[in-house]
Coordinates of C-alpha atoms in Angstrom, one line a residue:
M1 CA -16.3 8.9 34.3
P2 CA -13.1 10.2 32.7
S3 CA -11.0 7.9 30.6
N4 CA -7.9 6.3 32.2
K5 CA -5.9 6.9 29.0
S6 CA -3.9 9.6 30.7
V7 CA -2.8 7.1 33.4
S8 CA 0.1 6.0 31.4
D9 CA 1.6 6.8 28.0
A10 CA 3.8 3.7 28.2
P11 CA 3.6 1.4 25.2
I12 CA 1.2 -1.6 25.3
V13 CA 2.5 -4.8 23.9
Q14 CA 0.1 -7.6 22.7
F15 CA 1.4 -11.1 22.5
T16 CA -0.7 -13.0 19.9
N17 CA -1.1 -16.6 18.6
C18 CA -0.2 -18.2 22.0
R19 CA -1.6 -20.5 24.7
I20 CA -1.5 -18.8 28.1
L21 CA -1.2 -20.7 31.4
R22 CA -4.0 -19.1 33.4
D23 CA -6.4 -20.6 36.0
H24 CA -4.5 -23.9 35.9
R25 CA -5.1 -24.5 32.1
L26 CA -3.7 -23.4 28.8
Q27 CA -6.0 -20.9 27.3
R28 CA -5.9 -19.6 23.7
E29 CA -5.9 -15.9 24.2
D30 CA -3.6 -12.9 23.9
L31 CA -1.4 -11.5 26.6
W32 CA -1.3 -7.8 27.1
V33 CA 1.6 -6.1 28.9
R34 CA 2.3 -2.5 29.9
E35 CA 5.0 -1.1 32.3
G36 CA 6.0 -4.5 33.4
K37 CA 2.5 -5.6 34.4
I38 CA -0.1 -7.9 32.8
L39 CA -3.2 -6.0 31.7
N40 CA -6.8 -6.8 31.8
P41 CA -7.8 -6.3 28.1
E42 CA -11.4 -5.6 29.0
K43 CA -10.4 -2.6 31.2
L44 CA -8.0 -1.5 28.5
F45 CA -10.7 -1.5 25.8
F46 CA -13.7 -0.2 27.7
D47 CA -12.3 2.1 30.4
E48 CA -9.2 3.5 28.6
K49 CA -10.3 3.0 25.0
G50 CA -6.7 1.7 24.5
S51 CA -5.1 -0.6 22.0
A52 CA -1.8 -2.2 21.3
D53 CA 1.2 -0.2 20.3
V54 CA 3.2 -3.4 19.4
Q55 CA 1.9 -6.8 18.4
L56 CA 4.2 -9.9 18.7
D57 CA 3.3 -13.2 17.0
C58 CA 4.3 -16.0 19.4
K59 CA 3.9 -18.7 16.7
D60 CA 1.7 -20.9 18.8
S61 CA 4.1 -21.0 21.8
I62 CA 3.1 -21.8 25.3
I63 CA 3.3 -18.7 27.6
A64 CA 3.9 -19.6 31.2
P65 CA 5.0 -17.8 34.4
G66 CA 8.7 -17.5 34.9
F67 CA 10.3 -20.3 37.0
I68 CA 11.2 -19.6 40.7
D69 CA 14.0 -21.6 42.2
V70 CA 14.0 -21.5 46.0
Q71 CA 17.0 -23.7 46.4
I72 CA 20.0 -23.1 44.3
N73 CA 23.5 -23.2 45.8
G74 CA 25.3 -21.7 42.8
G75 CA 26.2 -22.7 39.2
F76 CA 28.6 -21.9 36.4
G77 CA 31.6 -22.0 38.7
V78 CA 30.0 -19.8 41.4
D79 CA 29.5 -21.2 44.9
F80 CA 27.1 -19.0 47.1
S81 CA 28.6 -20.5 50.2
L82 CA 32.1 -19.3 49.6
A83 CA 33.0 -15.8 50.9
T84 CA 35.0 -14.3 48.0
D85 CA 35.9 -10.7 47.2
D86 CA 33.9 -10.9 44.0
F87 CA 30.8 -12.5 45.5
K88 CA 28.6 -9.9 43.9
S89 CA 29.9 -10.5 40.4
G90 CA 29.4 -14.3 41.0
I91 CA 25.7 -13.8 42.0
D92 CA 25.3 -11.6 39.0
L93 CA 26.7 -14.3 36.7
V94 CA 24.4 -17.0 38.0
S95 CA 21.4 -14.7 37.8
Q96 CA 22.3 -13.9 34.1
K97 CA 23.0 -17.5 33.1
I98 CA 19.8 -19.0 34.6
L99 CA 17.6 -16.9 32.3
S100 CA 18.1 -19.3 29.5
H101 CA 16.7 -22.1 31.8
G102 CA 13.5 -20.0 32.4
V103 CA 14.3 -18.9 36.0
T104 CA 13.2 -15.3 36.5
S105 CA 13.5 -15.2 40.3
F106 CA 15.5 -17.3 42.8
C107 CA 16.7 -17.7 46.4
P108 CA 20.5 -18.0 46.5
T109 CA 21.1 -20.8 49.0
L110 CA 24.0 -21.2 51.5
V111 CA 24.7 -24.7 52.9
T112 CA 26.0 -25.1 56.4
S113 CA 29.0 -22.8 56.9
P114 CA 31.1 -21.2 59.7
P115 CA 29.6 -18.0 61.1
S116 CA 32.3 -16.0 59.4
V117 CA 31.0 -17.0 56.0
Y118 CA 27.4 -15.9 56.8
H119 CA 28.7 -12.6 58.2
Q120 CA 30.6 -11.9 55.0
V121 CA 28.2 -13.2 52.4
L122 CA 24.7 -12.3 53.7
P123 CA 25.3 -8.5 53.7
Q124 CA 26.2 -8.9 50.0
I125 CA 22.9 -10.5 49.1
S126 CA 20.1 -8.0 48.5
V127 CA 16.5 -8.5 47.3
R128 CA 16.2 -7.0 43.8
N129 CA 14.0 -7.1 40.7
G130 CA 15.1 -9.1 37.7
G131 CA 15.8 -7.5 34.3
A132 CA 18.2 -7.8 31.4
H133 CA 21.0 -8.1 34.1
G134 CA 19.5 -11.4 35.3
A135 CA 16.8 -13.1 37.4
G136 CA 15.4 -11.3 40.4
I137 CA 16.6 -12.2 43.9
L138 CA 13.9 -13.0 46.4
G139 CA 16.2 -13.4 49.4
A140 CA 18.6 -16.0 50.8
H141 CA 17.8 -19.6 51.7
L142 CA 19.9 -20.7 54.7
E143 CA 20.1 -24.5 54.7
G144 CA 21.7 -25.3 58.1
P145 CA 23.7 -25.2 60.3
F146 CA 20.9 -26.1 62.7
I147 CA 20.4 -29.6 61.3
S148 CA 20.9 -33.2 62.3
K149 CA 24.3 -34.8 62.4
E150 CA 22.8 -38.1 61.4
K151 CA 21.2 -36.6 58.2
K152 CA 23.8 -34.0 57.4
G153 CA 24.2 -35.2 53.8
A154 CA 26.9 -33.0 52.2
H155 CA 27.0 -30.5 55.0
P156 CA 30.3 -30.3 57.0
E157 CA 29.9 -31.9 60.4
H158 CA 32.3 -29.5 62.1
C159 CA 30.1 -26.6 61.3
L160 CA 26.8 -28.0 62.6
R161 CA 25.2 -26.2 65.6
T162 CA 22.5 -26.8 68.2
F163 CA 20.2 -24.3 69.9
E164 CA 21.5 -23.3 73.3
A165 CA 19.5 -21.4 76.1
G166 CA 18.9 -18.3 74.1
A167 CA 18.0 -20.2 70.9
F168 CA 16.9 -17.3 68.7
Q169 CA 19.8 -15.2 69.8
D170 CA 22.1 -18.2 68.8
L171 CA 20.6 -18.1 65.4
L172 CA 21.1 -14.3 65.1
A173 CA 24.7 -14.5 66.2
T174 CA 25.4 -17.3 63.8
Y175 CA 23.9 -15.6 60.7
G176 CA 24.7 -12.0 61.7
T177 CA 21.7 -10.6 59.9
L178 CA 18.2 -11.8 58.7
D179 CA 17.6 -8.7 56.6
C180 CA 17.8 -10.5 53.3
V181 CA 16.8 -14.0 54.4
Q182 CA 13.7 -15.6 52.9
I183 CA 13.9 -19.3 54.0
V184 CA 15.7 -21.1 56.9
T185 CA 16.0 -24.9 56.8
L186 CA 16.4 -26.5 60.2
A187 CA 15.8 -29.9 62.0
P188 CA 12.6 -29.7 64.1
E189 CA 13.6 -32.4 66.5
M190 CA 16.3 -30.1 67.9
R191 CA 15.6 -28.8 71.4
R192 CA 14.2 -25.2 71.5
S193 CA 13.4 -25.3 67.7
S194 CA 9.8 -24.4 68.4
E195 CA 10.7 -21.0 69.8
V196 CA 13.0 -20.4 66.8
I197 CA 10.3 -21.4 64.3
R198 CA 7.9 -19.0 66.0
E199 CA 10.3 -16.1 65.9
L200 CA 11.3 -16.6 62.3
T201 CA 7.7 -17.0 61.2
K202 CA 6.9 -13.7 63.0
R203 CA 9.5 -12.0 60.9
G204 CA 7.9 -13.3 57.7
I205 CA 10.7 -15.9 57.1
C206 CA 9.7 -19.2 55.7
V207 CA 10.8 -22.1 57.9
S208 CA 11.6 -25.4 56.1
L209 CA 12.1 -28.8 57.7
G210 CA 15.0 -30.8 56.4
H211 CA 18.3 -32.7 57.2
S212 CA 16.4 -34.2 60.0
V213 CA 15.5 -37.4 61.9
A214 CA 12.2 -36.0 63.1
N215 CA 9.3 -38.2 63.7
L216 CA 5.8 -37.3 62.4
S217 CA 4.6 -35.7 65.7
Q218 CA 7.8 -33.5 65.9
A219 CA 7.2 -32.5 62.2
E220 CA 3.5 -31.7 62.9
E221 CA 4.4 -29.6 66.0
A222 CA 6.9 -27.6 63.8
V223 CA 4.0 -27.0 61.3
Q224 CA 1.7 -25.9 64.1
H225 CA 4.4 -23.4 65.2
G226 CA 4.6 -22.0 61.6
A227 CA 6.8 -24.1 59.4
T228 CA 5.5 -24.4 55.9
F229 CA 8.1 -26.2 53.8
I230 CA 10.0 -29.4 53.5
T231 CA 13.5 -29.2 52.1
H232 CA 14.1 -31.8 49.3
L233 CA 11.5 -34.4 50.3
F234 CA 12.9 -38.0 50.9
N235 CA 16.5 -36.7 50.8
A236 CA 18.3 -36.3 54.2
M237 CA 15.4 -37.5 56.3
L238 CA 14.2 -40.7 57.9
P239 CA 12.8 -43.0 55.2
F240 CA 9.0 -43.6 55.2
H241 CA 7.9 -46.2 57.7
H242 CA 4.3 -47.3 58.0
R243 CA 4.2 -47.0 61.8
D244 CA 5.9 -43.5 61.8
P245 CA 6.2 -41.9 58.4
G246 CA 8.4 -39.1 59.7
I247 CA 8.5 -35.8 57.9
V248 CA 7.1 -37.5 54.7
G249 CA 3.9 -38.1 56.7
L250 CA 3.1 -34.3 56.5
L251 CA 1.9 -34.8 53.0
T252 CA -1.2 -36.5 54.3
S253 CA -1.3 -35.4 57.9
D254 CA -4.7 -34.5 59.4
K255 CA -3.0 -32.3 62.0
I256 CA -2.1 -29.4 59.6
P257 CA -3.8 -26.2 60.9
A258 CA -6.9 -25.2 59.0
G259 CA -6.2 -23.0 56.0
R260 CA -2.5 -23.9 55.9
R261 CA -0.7 -25.8 53.2
V262 CA 2.6 -27.6 53.6
F263 CA 4.8 -27.4 50.6
Y264 CA 7.7 -29.7 49.8
G265 CA 10.6 -29.4 47.5
M266 CA 11.7 -32.0 45.1
I267 CA 14.9 -32.4 43.1
S268 CA 13.4 -33.9 39.9
D269 CA 16.8 -34.7 38.2
G270 CA 16.4 -38.4 37.8
I271 CA 19.1 -38.9 40.4
H272 CA 17.9 -37.8 43.8
T273 CA 14.5 -39.3 43.6
N274 CA 13.3 -42.4 41.9
P275 CA 10.5 -41.6 39.5
A276 CA 8.2 -43.9 41.5
A277 CA 8.9 -41.8 44.7
L278 CA 8.2 -38.7 42.7
R279 CA 4.9 -40.2 41.6
I280 CA 3.9 -41.2 45.1
A281 CA 4.6 -37.7 46.5
H282 CA 2.8 -36.0 43.7
R283 CA -0.3 -38.2 43.9
A284 CA -0.4 -37.8 47.7
H285 CA -0.2 -34.0 47.7
P286 CA 0.0 -32.4 44.2
K287 CA -0.7 -28.8 45.3
G288 CA 2.3 -28.8 47.6
L289 CA 5.0 -29.9 45.2
V290 CA 7.7 -27.3 44.5
L291 CA 10.5 -28.1 42.0
V292 CA 14.0 -27.1 43.1
T293 CA 17.3 -27.6 41.4
D294 CA 19.5 -27.7 44.5
A295 CA 22.2 -26.8 41.9
I296 CA 25.8 -26.5 42.9
A297 CA 28.7 -24.5 41.4
G298 CA 29.3 -27.3 38.8
M299 CA 25.9 -26.8 37.1
G300 CA 26.7 -25.8 33.5
L301 CA 30.3 -26.9 33.7
A302 CA 32.1 -30.1 32.7
P303 CA 32.4 -33.1 35.0
G304 CA 35.3 -32.8 37.5
R305 CA 36.0 -31.4 40.9
H306 CA 34.1 -28.4 42.2
T307 CA 33.1 -26.9 45.6
L308 CA 30.0 -26.9 47.8
G309 CA 30.8 -24.5 50.6
Q310 CA 33.5 -26.2 52.8
Q311 CA 33.4 -29.4 50.8
V312 CA 35.0 -30.7 47.6
V313 CA 32.5 -32.4 45.3
E314 CA 33.0 -34.5 42.2
I315 CA 30.7 -34.5 39.2
D316 CA 30.3 -37.8 37.5
G317 CA 27.8 -37.5 34.7
L318 CA 24.6 -36.2 36.4
N319 CA 25.8 -37.4 39.8
T320 CA 27.5 -35.2 42.3
Y321 CA 29.2 -36.7 45.3
I322 CA 31.4 -35.4 48.1
A323 CA 34.8 -36.3 46.8
G324 CA 35.9 -39.8 47.7
T325 CA 32.4 -40.8 48.8
K326 CA 29.0 -41.8 47.5
T327 CA 27.2 -39.1 49.4
L328 CA 25.0 -37.0 47.0
S329 CA 25.7 -33.3 47.2
G330 CA 23.4 -31.1 45.3
S331 CA 22.6 -31.4 41.6
V332 CA 23.8 -30.1 38.3
A333 CA 20.2 -30.0 36.9
T334 CA 18.7 -26.9 35.5
M335 CA 15.1 -25.9 36.3
D336 CA 13.8 -26.5 32.7
T337 CA 15.3 -30.0 32.9
C338 CA 13.6 -30.6 36.2
V339 CA 10.2 -29.5 34.8
R340 CA 10.6 -31.9 31.8
H341 CA 11.7 -34.8 33.9
F342 CA 8.8 -34.3 36.4
Q343 CA 6.3 -34.2 33.6
E344 CA 7.7 -37.3 32.0
A345 CA 8.1 -39.3 35.3
T346 CA 4.6 -38.5 36.6
G347 CA 2.7 -38.3 33.4
C348 CA 1.1 -35.1 34.8
S349 CA -0.3 -32.4 32.6
V350 CA 1.9 -29.7 31.1
E351 CA 0.0 -27.2 33.2
T352 CA 0.8 -29.1 36.4
A353 CA 4.5 -29.4 35.6
L354 CA 4.8 -25.7 34.9
E355 CA 3.0 -24.7 38.0
A356 CA 5.2 -26.8 40.2
A357 CA 8.1 -24.5 39.2
S358 CA 6.2 -21.2 39.2
L359 CA 2.8 -20.9 41.0
H360 CA 3.7 -23.3 43.9
P361 CA 7.0 -21.6 44.9
A362 CA 5.2 -18.2 44.7
Q363 CA 2.5 -19.5 47.0
L364 CA 5.1 -20.9 49.4
L365 CA 6.7 -17.5 49.7
G366 CA 3.4 -15.6 49.8
I367 CA 4.1 -13.6 46.6
E368 CA 1.5 -15.2 44.4
R369 CA -0.2 -11.9 43.8
R370 CA 2.9 -10.6 42.0
K371 CA 4.8 -13.8 40.8
G372 CA 4.1 -17.3 39.6
T373 CA 0.9 -16.5 37.6
L374 CA -0.2 -14.6 34.6
N375 CA -3.2 -13.0 36.4
Y376 CA -4.1 -9.4 35.6
D377 CA -1.8 -6.9 37.5
S378 CA 0.8 -9.4 38.2
D379 CA 4.5 -9.0 37.2
A380 CA 5.0 -9.8 33.5
D381 CA 7.7 -12.4 34.2
F382 CA 7.0 -15.1 31.7
L383 CA 8.4 -17.7 29.3
M384 CA 7.7 -18.8 25.8
L385 CA 8.1 -22.6 25.5
N386 CA 7.5 -25.2 22.8
D387 CA 5.2 -28.2 23.3
S388 CA 8.2 -30.2 24.6
L389 CA 8.7 -27.6 27.4
Y390 CA 12.0 -26.3 26.0
V391 CA 12.4 -22.5 26.8
Q392 CA 12.4 -20.4 23.7
A393 CA 12.4 -16.9 25.3
T394 CA 12.4 -15.4 28.8
Y395 CA 10.7 -12.1 29.7
I396 CA 11.0 -10.1 32.9
A397 CA 8.7 -7.1 33.5
G398 CA 7.5 -7.5 29.9
E399 CA 11.0 -7.1 28.5
E400 CA 12.8 -9.9 26.6
V401 CA 15.9 -10.8 28.5
W402 CA 16.8 -14.0 26.7
R403 CA 16.0 -15.8 23.4
Q404 CA 16.9 -19.1 21.9
D405 CA 19.4 -18.6 19.1
V406 CA 17.6 -19.2 15.8
S407 CA 20.3 -21.5 14.7
G408 CA 19.4 -23.7 17.7
M409 CA 22.8 -23.4 19.3

């Protein structure tokens, strides 16, 4: 059989002296990368008779898949729910800045807004690969406006909507387009929500349950129709009750269709969820936990007044409230902070904490063959971290896109 050497003349990079997160454990082996993909060294040696063109000493760092944030409303002064003339430059800024926090792919999230905002903003969001310009965009997450008035949280009540007779057409008219949409959060107790869930799922869009007063049977019915995610578990839903645990009960429900896994987002910022609640959820359903930041425009900025779509919010330390109230409105936590807090709060392994921000969101979106792992042939989006899980460098498609300043600044 002829050698595959002629397949590519692209340089092969070998990352040495590292511990790689693969198959749910840190393994002491080298990482081989070519043309943005992770190589199988056995095939390289035996089929291609190839060897490394470049060797990089990782100095005993952990190498883990890049983080994927499926719920981020903005950051660094940029609000994804505001229709501005320079929206594209805003999304570019956020995608650049989150590289330092280990995020290599994300879903820009819009909170409940008037139809005019969706019609202006969504055509400006396009799915794209990451690179030196910033983290990759996987598609938009539309959180609302088809949510419960009682559990609206920081969403403006005057923009909330219900499904009328032509439910799916209502949704299309509200959003204007679904071309770039990856996730839709809705309240499953709403009339006609089942047909909407079925239609969205048919189109490959992930349906998430949130901002809801649904009971457990309504939540189970939504999952049977195709819903696979829960938006920020415990927040903006009925509290757990032993006779009807509501949406929270999906974590241990015996009515989930065979072969289906329900995932759930958690804002592990030390504010939104008590560490004990984080531990309860993780121990009940560890393989479904997806860390999200739910970050707002004020992430990365000084305390003060900022926006979240149609609302003014106030940052006080790590707390973010709708101005003049004590209603929590998103977070200012970065993804690497959430990973460290999750690991500390639950006492879980380093591997588990890292997978909650990489493998699990990739599985949720059905992209685990490309993202969220360091398996052979997957995209070479990865991080170098120290043992305390601080990001030292971020790579996308095998190229270094961010590195910690050696001075530690």
